[in-house]
PDB file of C-alpha atoms and ligand atoms in Angstrom:
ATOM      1  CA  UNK J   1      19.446  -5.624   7.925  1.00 74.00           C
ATOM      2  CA  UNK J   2      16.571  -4.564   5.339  1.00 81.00           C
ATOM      3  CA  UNK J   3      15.301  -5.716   2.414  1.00 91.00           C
ATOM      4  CA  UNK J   4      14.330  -3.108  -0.137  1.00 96.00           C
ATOM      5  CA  UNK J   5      11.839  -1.909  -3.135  1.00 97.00           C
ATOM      6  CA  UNK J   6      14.333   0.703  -4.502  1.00 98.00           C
ATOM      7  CA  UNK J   7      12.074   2.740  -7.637  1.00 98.00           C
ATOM      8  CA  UNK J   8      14.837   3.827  -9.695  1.00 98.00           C
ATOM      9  CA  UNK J   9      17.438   1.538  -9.452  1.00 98.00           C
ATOM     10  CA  UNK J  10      19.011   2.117 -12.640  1.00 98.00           C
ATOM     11  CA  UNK J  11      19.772   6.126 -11.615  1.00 98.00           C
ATOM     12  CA  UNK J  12      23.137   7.042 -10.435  1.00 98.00           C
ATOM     13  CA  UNK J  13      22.435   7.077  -6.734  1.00 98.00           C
ATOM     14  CA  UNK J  14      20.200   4.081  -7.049  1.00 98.00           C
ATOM     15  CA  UNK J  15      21.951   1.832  -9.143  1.00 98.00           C
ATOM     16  CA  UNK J  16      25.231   3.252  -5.988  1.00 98.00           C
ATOM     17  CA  UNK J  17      22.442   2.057  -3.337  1.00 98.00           C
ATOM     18  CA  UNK J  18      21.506  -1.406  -5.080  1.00 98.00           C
ATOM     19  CA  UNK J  19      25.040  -2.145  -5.619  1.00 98.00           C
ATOM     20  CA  UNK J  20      25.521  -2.077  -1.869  1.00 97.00           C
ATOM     21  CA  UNK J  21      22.980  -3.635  -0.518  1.00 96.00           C
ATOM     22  CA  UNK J  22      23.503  -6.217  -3.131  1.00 96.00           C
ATOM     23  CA  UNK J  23      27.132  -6.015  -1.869  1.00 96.00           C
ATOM     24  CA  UNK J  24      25.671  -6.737   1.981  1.00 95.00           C
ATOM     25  CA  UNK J  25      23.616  -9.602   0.944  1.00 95.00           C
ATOM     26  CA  UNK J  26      20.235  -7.518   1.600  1.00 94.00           C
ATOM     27  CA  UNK J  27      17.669  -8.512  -0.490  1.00 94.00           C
ATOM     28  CA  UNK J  28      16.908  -5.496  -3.249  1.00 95.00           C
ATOM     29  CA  UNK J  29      13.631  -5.516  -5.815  1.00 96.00           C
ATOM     30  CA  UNK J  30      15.171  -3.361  -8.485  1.00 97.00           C
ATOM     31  CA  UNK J  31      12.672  -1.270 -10.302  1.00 97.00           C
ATOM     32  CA  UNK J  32      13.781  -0.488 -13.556  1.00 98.00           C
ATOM     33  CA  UNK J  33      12.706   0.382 -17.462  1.00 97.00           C
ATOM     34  CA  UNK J  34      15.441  -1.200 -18.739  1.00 96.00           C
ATOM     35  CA  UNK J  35      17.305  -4.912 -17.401  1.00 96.00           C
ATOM     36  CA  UNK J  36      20.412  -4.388 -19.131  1.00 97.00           C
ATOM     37  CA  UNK J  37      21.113  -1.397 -16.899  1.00 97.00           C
ATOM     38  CA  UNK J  38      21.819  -3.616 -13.985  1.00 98.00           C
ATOM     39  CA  UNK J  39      23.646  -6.052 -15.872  1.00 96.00           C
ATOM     40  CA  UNK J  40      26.958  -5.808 -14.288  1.00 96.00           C
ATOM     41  CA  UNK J  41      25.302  -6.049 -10.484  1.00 97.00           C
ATOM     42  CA  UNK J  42      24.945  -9.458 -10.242  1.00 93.00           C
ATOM     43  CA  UNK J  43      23.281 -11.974  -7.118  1.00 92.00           C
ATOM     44  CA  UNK J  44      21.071 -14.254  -5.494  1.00 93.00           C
ATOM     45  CA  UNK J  45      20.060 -11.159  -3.344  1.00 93.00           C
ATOM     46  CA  UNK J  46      18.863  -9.341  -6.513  1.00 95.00           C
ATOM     47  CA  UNK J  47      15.600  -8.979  -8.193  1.00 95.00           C
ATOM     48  CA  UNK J  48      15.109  -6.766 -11.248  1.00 96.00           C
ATOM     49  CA  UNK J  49      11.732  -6.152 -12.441  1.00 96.00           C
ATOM     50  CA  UNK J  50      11.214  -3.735 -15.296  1.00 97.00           C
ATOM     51  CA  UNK J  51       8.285  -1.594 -15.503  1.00 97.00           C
ATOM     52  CA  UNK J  52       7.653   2.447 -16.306  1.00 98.00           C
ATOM     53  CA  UNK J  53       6.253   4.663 -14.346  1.00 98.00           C
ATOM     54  CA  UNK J  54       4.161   6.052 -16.602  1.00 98.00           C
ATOM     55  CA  UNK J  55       2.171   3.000 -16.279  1.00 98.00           C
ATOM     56  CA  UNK J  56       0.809   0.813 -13.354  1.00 97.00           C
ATOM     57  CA  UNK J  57       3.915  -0.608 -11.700  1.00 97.00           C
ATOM     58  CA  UNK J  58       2.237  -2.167  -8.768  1.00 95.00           C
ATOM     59  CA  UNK J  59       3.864  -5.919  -9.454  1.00 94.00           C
ATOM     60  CA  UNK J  60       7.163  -4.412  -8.262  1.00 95.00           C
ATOM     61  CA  UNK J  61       5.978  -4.318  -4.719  1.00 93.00           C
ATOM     62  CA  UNK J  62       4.663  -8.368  -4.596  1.00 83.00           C
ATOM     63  CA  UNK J  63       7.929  -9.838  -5.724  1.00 74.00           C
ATOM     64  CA  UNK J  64       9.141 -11.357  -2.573  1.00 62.00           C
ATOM     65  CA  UNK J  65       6.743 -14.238  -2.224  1.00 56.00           C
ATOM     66  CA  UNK J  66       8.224 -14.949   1.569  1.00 49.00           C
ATOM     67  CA  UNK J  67       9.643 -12.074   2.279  1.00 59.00           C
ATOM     68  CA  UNK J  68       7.838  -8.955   3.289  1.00 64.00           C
ATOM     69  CA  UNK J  69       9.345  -5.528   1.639  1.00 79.00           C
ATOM     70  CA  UNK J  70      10.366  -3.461   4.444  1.00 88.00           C
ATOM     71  CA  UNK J  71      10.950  -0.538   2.887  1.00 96.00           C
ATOM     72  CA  UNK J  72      10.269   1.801  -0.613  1.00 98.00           C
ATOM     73  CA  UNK J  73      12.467   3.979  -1.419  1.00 98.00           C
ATOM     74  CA  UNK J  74      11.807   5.857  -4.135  1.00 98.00           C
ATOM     75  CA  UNK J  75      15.014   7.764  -5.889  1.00 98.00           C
ATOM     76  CA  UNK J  76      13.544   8.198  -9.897  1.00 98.00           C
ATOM     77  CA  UNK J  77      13.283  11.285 -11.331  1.00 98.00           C
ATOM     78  CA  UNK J  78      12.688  12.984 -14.795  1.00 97.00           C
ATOM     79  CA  UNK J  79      16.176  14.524 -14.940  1.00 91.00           C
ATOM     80  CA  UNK J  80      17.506  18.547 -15.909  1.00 85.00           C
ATOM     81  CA  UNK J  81      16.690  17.947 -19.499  1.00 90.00           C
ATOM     82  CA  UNK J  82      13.161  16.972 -19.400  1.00 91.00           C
ATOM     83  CA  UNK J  83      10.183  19.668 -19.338  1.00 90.00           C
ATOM     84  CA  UNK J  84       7.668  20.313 -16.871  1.00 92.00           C
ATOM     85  CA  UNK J  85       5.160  17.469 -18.404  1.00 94.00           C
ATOM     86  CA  UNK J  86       8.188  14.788 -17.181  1.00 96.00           C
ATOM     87  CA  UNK J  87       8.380  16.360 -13.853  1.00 97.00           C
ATOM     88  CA  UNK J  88       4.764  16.428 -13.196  1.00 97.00           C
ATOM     89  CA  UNK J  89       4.416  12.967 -14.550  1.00 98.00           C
ATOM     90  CA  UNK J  90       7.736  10.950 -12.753  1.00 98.00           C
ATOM     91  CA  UNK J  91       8.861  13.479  -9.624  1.00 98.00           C
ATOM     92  CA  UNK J  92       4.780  14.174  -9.025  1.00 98.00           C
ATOM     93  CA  UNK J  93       2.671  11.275 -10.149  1.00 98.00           C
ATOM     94  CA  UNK J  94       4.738   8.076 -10.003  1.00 98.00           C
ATOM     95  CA  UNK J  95       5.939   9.346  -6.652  1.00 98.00           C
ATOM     96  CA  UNK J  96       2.461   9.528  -4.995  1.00 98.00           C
ATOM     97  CA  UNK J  97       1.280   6.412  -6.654  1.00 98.00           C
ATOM     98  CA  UNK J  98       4.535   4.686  -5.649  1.00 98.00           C
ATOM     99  CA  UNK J  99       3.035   5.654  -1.886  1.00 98.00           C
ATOM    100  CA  UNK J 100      -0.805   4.493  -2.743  1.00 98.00           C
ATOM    101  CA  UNK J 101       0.910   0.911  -3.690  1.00 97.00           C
ATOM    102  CA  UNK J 102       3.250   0.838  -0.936  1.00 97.00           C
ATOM    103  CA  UNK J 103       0.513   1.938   1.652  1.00 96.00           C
ATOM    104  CA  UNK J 104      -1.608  -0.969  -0.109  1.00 94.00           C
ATOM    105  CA  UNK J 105       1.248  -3.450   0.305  1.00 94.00           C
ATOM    106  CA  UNK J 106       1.669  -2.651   3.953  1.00 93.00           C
ATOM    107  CA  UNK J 107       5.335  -1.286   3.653  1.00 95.00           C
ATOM    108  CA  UNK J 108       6.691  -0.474   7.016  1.00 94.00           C
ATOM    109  CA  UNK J 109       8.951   2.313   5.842  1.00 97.00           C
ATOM    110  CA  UNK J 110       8.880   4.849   2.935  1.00 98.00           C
ATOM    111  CA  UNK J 111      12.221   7.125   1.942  1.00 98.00           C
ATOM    112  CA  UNK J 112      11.626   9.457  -0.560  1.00 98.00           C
ATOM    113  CA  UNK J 113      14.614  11.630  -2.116  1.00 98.00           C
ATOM    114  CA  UNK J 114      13.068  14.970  -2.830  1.00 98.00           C
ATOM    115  CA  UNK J 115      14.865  18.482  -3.037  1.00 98.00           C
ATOM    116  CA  UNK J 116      16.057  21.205  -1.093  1.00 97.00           C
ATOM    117  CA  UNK J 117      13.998  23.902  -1.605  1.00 97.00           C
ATOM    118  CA  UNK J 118      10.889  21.735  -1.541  1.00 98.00           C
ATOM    119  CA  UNK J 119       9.700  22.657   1.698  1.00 98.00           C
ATOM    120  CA  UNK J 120       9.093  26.578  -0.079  1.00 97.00           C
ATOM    121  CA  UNK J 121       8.687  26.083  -3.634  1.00 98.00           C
ATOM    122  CA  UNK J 122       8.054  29.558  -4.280  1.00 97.00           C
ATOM    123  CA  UNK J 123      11.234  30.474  -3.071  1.00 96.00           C
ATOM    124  CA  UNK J 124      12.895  28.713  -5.771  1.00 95.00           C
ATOM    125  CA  UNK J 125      13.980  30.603  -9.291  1.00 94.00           C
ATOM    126  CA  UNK J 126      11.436  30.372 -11.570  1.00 94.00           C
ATOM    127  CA  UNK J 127      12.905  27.642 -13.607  1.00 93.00           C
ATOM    128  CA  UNK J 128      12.769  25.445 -10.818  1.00 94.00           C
ATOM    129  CA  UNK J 129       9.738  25.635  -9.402  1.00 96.00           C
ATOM    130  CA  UNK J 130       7.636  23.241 -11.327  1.00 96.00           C
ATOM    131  CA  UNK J 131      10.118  20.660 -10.374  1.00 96.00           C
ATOM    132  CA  UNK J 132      10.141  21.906  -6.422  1.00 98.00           C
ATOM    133  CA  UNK J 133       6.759  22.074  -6.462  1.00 98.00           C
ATOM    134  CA  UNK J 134       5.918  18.477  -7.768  1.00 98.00           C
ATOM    135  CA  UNK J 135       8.741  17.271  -5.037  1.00 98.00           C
ATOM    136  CA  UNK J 136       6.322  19.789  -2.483  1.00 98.00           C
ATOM    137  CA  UNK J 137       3.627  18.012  -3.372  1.00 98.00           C
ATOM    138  CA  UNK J 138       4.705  14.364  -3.419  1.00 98.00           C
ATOM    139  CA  UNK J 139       6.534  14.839  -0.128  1.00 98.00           C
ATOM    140  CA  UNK J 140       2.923  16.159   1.274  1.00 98.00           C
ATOM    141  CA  UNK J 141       1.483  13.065  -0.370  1.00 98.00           C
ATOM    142  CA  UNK J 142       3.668  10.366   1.745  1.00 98.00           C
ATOM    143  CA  UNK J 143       3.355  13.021   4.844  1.00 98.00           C
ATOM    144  CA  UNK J 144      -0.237  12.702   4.776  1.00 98.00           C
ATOM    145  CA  UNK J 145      -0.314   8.549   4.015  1.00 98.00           C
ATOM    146  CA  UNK J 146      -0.127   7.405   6.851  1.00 97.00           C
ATOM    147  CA  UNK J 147       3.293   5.069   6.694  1.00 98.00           C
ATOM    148  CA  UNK J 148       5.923   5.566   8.460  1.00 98.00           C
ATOM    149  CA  UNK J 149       8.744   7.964   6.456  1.00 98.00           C
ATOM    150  CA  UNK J 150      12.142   9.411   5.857  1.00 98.00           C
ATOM    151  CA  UNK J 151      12.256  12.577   3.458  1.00 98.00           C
ATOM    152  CA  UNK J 152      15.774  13.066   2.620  1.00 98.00           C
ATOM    153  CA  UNK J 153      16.038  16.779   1.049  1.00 98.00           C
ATOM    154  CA  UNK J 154      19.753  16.816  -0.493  1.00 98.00           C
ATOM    155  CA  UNK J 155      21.708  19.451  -1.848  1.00 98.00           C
ATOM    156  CA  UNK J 156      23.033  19.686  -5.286  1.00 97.00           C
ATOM    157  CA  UNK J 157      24.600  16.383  -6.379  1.00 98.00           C
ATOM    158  CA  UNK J 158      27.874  16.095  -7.284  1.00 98.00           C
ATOM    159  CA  UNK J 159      30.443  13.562  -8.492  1.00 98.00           C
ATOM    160  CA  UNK J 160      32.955  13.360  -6.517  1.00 98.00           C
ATOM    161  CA  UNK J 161      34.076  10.801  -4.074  1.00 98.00           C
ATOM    162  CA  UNK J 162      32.220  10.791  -1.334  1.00 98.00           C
ATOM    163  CA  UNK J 163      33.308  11.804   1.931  1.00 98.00           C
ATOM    164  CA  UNK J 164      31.028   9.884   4.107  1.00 98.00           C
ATOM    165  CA  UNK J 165      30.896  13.198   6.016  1.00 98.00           C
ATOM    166  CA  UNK J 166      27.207  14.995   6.455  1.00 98.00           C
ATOM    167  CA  UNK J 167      25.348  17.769   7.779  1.00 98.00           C
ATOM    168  CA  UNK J 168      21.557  18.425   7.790  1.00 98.00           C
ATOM    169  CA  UNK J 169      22.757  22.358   8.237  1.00 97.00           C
ATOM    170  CA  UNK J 170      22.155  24.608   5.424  1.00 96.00           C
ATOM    171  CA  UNK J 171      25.606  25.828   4.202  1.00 95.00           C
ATOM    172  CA  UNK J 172      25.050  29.554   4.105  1.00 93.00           C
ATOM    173  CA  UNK J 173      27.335  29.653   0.474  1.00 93.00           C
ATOM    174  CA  UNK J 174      24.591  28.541  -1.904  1.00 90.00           C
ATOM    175  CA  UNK J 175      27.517  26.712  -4.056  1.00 93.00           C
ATOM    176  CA  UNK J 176      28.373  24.906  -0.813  1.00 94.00           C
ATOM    177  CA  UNK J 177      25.106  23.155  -0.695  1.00 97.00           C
ATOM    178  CA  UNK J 178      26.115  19.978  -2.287  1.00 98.00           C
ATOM    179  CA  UNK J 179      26.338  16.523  -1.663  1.00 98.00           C
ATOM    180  CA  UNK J 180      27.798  13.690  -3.783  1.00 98.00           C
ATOM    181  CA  UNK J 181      25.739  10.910  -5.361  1.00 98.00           C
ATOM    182  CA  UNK J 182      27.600   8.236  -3.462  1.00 98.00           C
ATOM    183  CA  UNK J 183      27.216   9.889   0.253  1.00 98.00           C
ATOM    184  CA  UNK J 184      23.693   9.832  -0.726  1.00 98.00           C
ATOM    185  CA  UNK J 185      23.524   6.390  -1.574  1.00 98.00           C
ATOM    186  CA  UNK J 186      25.101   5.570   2.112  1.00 98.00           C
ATOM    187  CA  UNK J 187      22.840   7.551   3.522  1.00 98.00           C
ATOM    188  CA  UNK J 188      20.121   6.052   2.067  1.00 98.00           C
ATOM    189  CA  UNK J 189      21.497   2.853   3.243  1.00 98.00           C
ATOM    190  CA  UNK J 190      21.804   4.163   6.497  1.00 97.00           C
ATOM    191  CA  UNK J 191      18.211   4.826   6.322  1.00 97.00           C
ATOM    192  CA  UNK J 192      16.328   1.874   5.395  1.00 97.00           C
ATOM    193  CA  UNK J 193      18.484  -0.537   7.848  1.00 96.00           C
ATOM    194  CA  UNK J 194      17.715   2.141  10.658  1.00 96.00           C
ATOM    195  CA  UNK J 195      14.335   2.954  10.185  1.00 95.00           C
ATOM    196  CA  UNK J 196      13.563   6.579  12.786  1.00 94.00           C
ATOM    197  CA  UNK J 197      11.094   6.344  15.056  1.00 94.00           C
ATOM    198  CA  UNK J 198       9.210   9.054  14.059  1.00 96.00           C
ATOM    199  CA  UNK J 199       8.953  10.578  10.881  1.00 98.00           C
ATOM    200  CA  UNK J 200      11.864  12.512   9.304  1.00 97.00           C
ATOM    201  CA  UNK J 201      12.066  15.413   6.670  1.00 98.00           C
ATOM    202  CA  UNK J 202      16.177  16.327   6.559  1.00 98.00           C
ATOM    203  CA  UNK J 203      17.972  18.529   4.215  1.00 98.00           C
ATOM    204  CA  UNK J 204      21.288  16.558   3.742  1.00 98.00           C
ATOM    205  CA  UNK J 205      24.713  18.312   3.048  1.00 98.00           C
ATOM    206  CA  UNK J 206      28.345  17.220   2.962  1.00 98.00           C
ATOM    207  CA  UNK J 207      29.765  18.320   6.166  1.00 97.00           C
ATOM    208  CA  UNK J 208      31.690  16.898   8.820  1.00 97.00           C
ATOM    209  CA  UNK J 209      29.988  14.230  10.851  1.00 98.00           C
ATOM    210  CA  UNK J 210      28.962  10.573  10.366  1.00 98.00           C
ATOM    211  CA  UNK J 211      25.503   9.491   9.087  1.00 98.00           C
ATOM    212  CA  UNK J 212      24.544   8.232  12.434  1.00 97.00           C
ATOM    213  CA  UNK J 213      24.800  11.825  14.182  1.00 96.00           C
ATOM    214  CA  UNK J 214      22.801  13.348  11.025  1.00 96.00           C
ATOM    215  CA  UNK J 215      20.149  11.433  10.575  1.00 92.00           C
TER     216      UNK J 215
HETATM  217  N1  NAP H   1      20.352  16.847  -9.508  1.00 77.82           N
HETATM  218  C1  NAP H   1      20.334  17.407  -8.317  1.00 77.82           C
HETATM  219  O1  NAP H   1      21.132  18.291  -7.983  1.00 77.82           O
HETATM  220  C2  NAP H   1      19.300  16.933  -7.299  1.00 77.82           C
HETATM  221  C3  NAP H   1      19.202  17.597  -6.087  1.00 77.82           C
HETATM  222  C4  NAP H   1      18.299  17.104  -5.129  1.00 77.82           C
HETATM  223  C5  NAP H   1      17.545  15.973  -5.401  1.00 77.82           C
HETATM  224  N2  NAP H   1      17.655  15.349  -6.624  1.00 77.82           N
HETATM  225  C6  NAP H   1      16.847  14.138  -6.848  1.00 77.82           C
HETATM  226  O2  NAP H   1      17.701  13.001  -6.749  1.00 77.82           O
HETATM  227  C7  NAP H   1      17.049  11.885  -7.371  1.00 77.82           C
HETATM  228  C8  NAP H   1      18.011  10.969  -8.133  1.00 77.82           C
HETATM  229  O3  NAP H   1      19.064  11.646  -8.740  1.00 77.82           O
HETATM  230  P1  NAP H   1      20.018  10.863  -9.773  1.00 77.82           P
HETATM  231  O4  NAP H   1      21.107  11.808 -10.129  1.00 77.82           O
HETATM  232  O5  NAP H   1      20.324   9.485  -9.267  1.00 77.82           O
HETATM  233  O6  NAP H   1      18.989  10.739 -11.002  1.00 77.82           O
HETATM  234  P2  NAP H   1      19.118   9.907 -12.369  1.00 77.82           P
HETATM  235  O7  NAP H   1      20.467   9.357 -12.542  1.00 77.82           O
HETATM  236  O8  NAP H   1      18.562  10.790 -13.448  1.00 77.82           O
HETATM  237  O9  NAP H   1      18.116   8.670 -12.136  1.00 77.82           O
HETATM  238  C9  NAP H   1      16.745   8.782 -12.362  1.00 77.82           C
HETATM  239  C10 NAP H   1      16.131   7.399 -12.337  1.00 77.82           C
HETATM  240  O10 NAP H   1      14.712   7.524 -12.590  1.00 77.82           O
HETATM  241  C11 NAP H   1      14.378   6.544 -13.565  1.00 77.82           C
HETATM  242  N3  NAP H   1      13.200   6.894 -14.361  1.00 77.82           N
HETATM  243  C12 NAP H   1      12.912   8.075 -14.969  1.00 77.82           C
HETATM  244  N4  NAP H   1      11.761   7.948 -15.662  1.00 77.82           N
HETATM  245  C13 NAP H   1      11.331   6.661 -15.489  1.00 77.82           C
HETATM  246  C14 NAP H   1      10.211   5.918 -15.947  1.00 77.82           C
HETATM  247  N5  NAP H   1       9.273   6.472 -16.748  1.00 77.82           N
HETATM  248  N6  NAP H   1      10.074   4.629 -15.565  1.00 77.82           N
HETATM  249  C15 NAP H   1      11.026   4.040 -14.785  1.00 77.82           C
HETATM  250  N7  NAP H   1      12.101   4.689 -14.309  1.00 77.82           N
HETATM  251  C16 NAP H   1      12.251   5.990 -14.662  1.00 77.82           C
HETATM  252  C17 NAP H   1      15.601   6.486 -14.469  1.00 77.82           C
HETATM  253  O11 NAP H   1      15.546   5.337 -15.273  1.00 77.82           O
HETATM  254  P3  NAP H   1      16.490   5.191 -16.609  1.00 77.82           P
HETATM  255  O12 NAP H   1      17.822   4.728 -16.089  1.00 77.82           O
HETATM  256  O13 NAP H   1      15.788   4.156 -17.408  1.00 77.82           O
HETATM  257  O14 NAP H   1      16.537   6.541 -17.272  1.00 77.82           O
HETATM  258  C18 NAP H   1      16.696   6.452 -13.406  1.00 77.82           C
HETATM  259  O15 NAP H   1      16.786   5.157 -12.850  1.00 77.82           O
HETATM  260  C19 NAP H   1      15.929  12.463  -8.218  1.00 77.82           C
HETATM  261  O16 NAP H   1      14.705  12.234  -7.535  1.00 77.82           O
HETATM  262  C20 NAP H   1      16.235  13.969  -8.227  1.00 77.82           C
HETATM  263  O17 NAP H   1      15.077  14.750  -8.349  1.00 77.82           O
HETATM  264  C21 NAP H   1      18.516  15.801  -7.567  1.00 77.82           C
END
């Protein structure tokens, strides 16, 4: 099993994802703005370190004294209610300099969580392109790093329970491209304690087979 860097801990599918690896006895470095966030995810296997990343949050990837961090994974984001300036600076900016530190810290293994509909921004509707194009261009950023990485592309999130049940298949109904928060989450678990081979980009669906024959 891994040990983890997870940016955005304090989100809904990373705060799912530290909760369970916290849960396995992995050791997580929580990256969050806020401490109380976490406050009812408690263990030795957990470290929370607050910083923004609007600023230089580099000290989040030399907490482990003895322990190397395997892997990033980077899950922040500006949010639906946020402009353009918050997508350029969190889903654009942080993301690539999240990369520059990790490459710097020798991080074996980077999974981002971008967007479907990153790989062709322009196909987007116009009021989500800024936001598929800042995904575009972080996910180009890690391609072109040099570290070894997963790019998960998921549907729409949802909240339902998840089904543990995945597809990397486009559903051809658009409002059957979804995929809950916590199938996410195990599938980004899935990913940092089975790191590929060779570098992944995957759109990720809820379908009907197990992790393991997705990804
Ligand atoms: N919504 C969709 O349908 C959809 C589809 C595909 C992909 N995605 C992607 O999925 C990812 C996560 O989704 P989610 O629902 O878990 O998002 P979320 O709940 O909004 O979580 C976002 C996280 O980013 C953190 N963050 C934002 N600005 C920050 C800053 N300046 N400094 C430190 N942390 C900051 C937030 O911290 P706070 O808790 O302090 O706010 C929170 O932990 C995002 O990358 C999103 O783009 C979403």
């Amino acid at each position: 099993m891994k040990n983890a860097l997870i940016i955005g801990a304090s989100g809904q599918i990373g705060k799912k994802l530290t909760q369970i690896m916290v849960n396995n006895q992995q050791n997580v470095v929580a990256l969050v703005r806020d401490k109380s966030k976490l406050s009812d995810i408690k263990g030795e296997h957990l470290t929370i370190v607050e910083g923004d990343l609007k600023k230089d949050f580099s000290h989040a990837f030399n907490q482990s004294e003895n322990k190397q961090c395997d892997t990033v994974v980077f899950v922040a984001g500006s949010g639906g209610s946020t402009g353009a300036d918050q997508t350029l600076l969190i889903d654009l900016w942080a993301a690539c300099r999240a990369v520059d530190y990790a490459k710097a810290n020798n991080v074996k293994h980077f999974v981002m969580i971008s967007s479907i509909g990153a790989d062709k921004p322009e196909k987007g509707s116009e009021q989500m392109q800024p936001y598929l194009v800042a995904k575009h261009m972080a996910d180009e950023h890690l391609i072109n790093s040099g570290l070894l990485y997963s790019i998960i592309r998921p549907g729409s999130l949802t909240d339902f329970d998840p089904s543990s049940k995945f597809t990397s298949e486009r559903p051809a109904q658009k409002d059957q491209a979804t995929i809950t928060r916590g199938d996410v989450a195990k599938a980004l678990l899935f990913c940092v304690n089975n790191p590929p081979t060779d570098n992944t980009i995957v759109e990720l669906f809820n379908g009907e087979e197990p992790i393991e024959e997705v990804l």
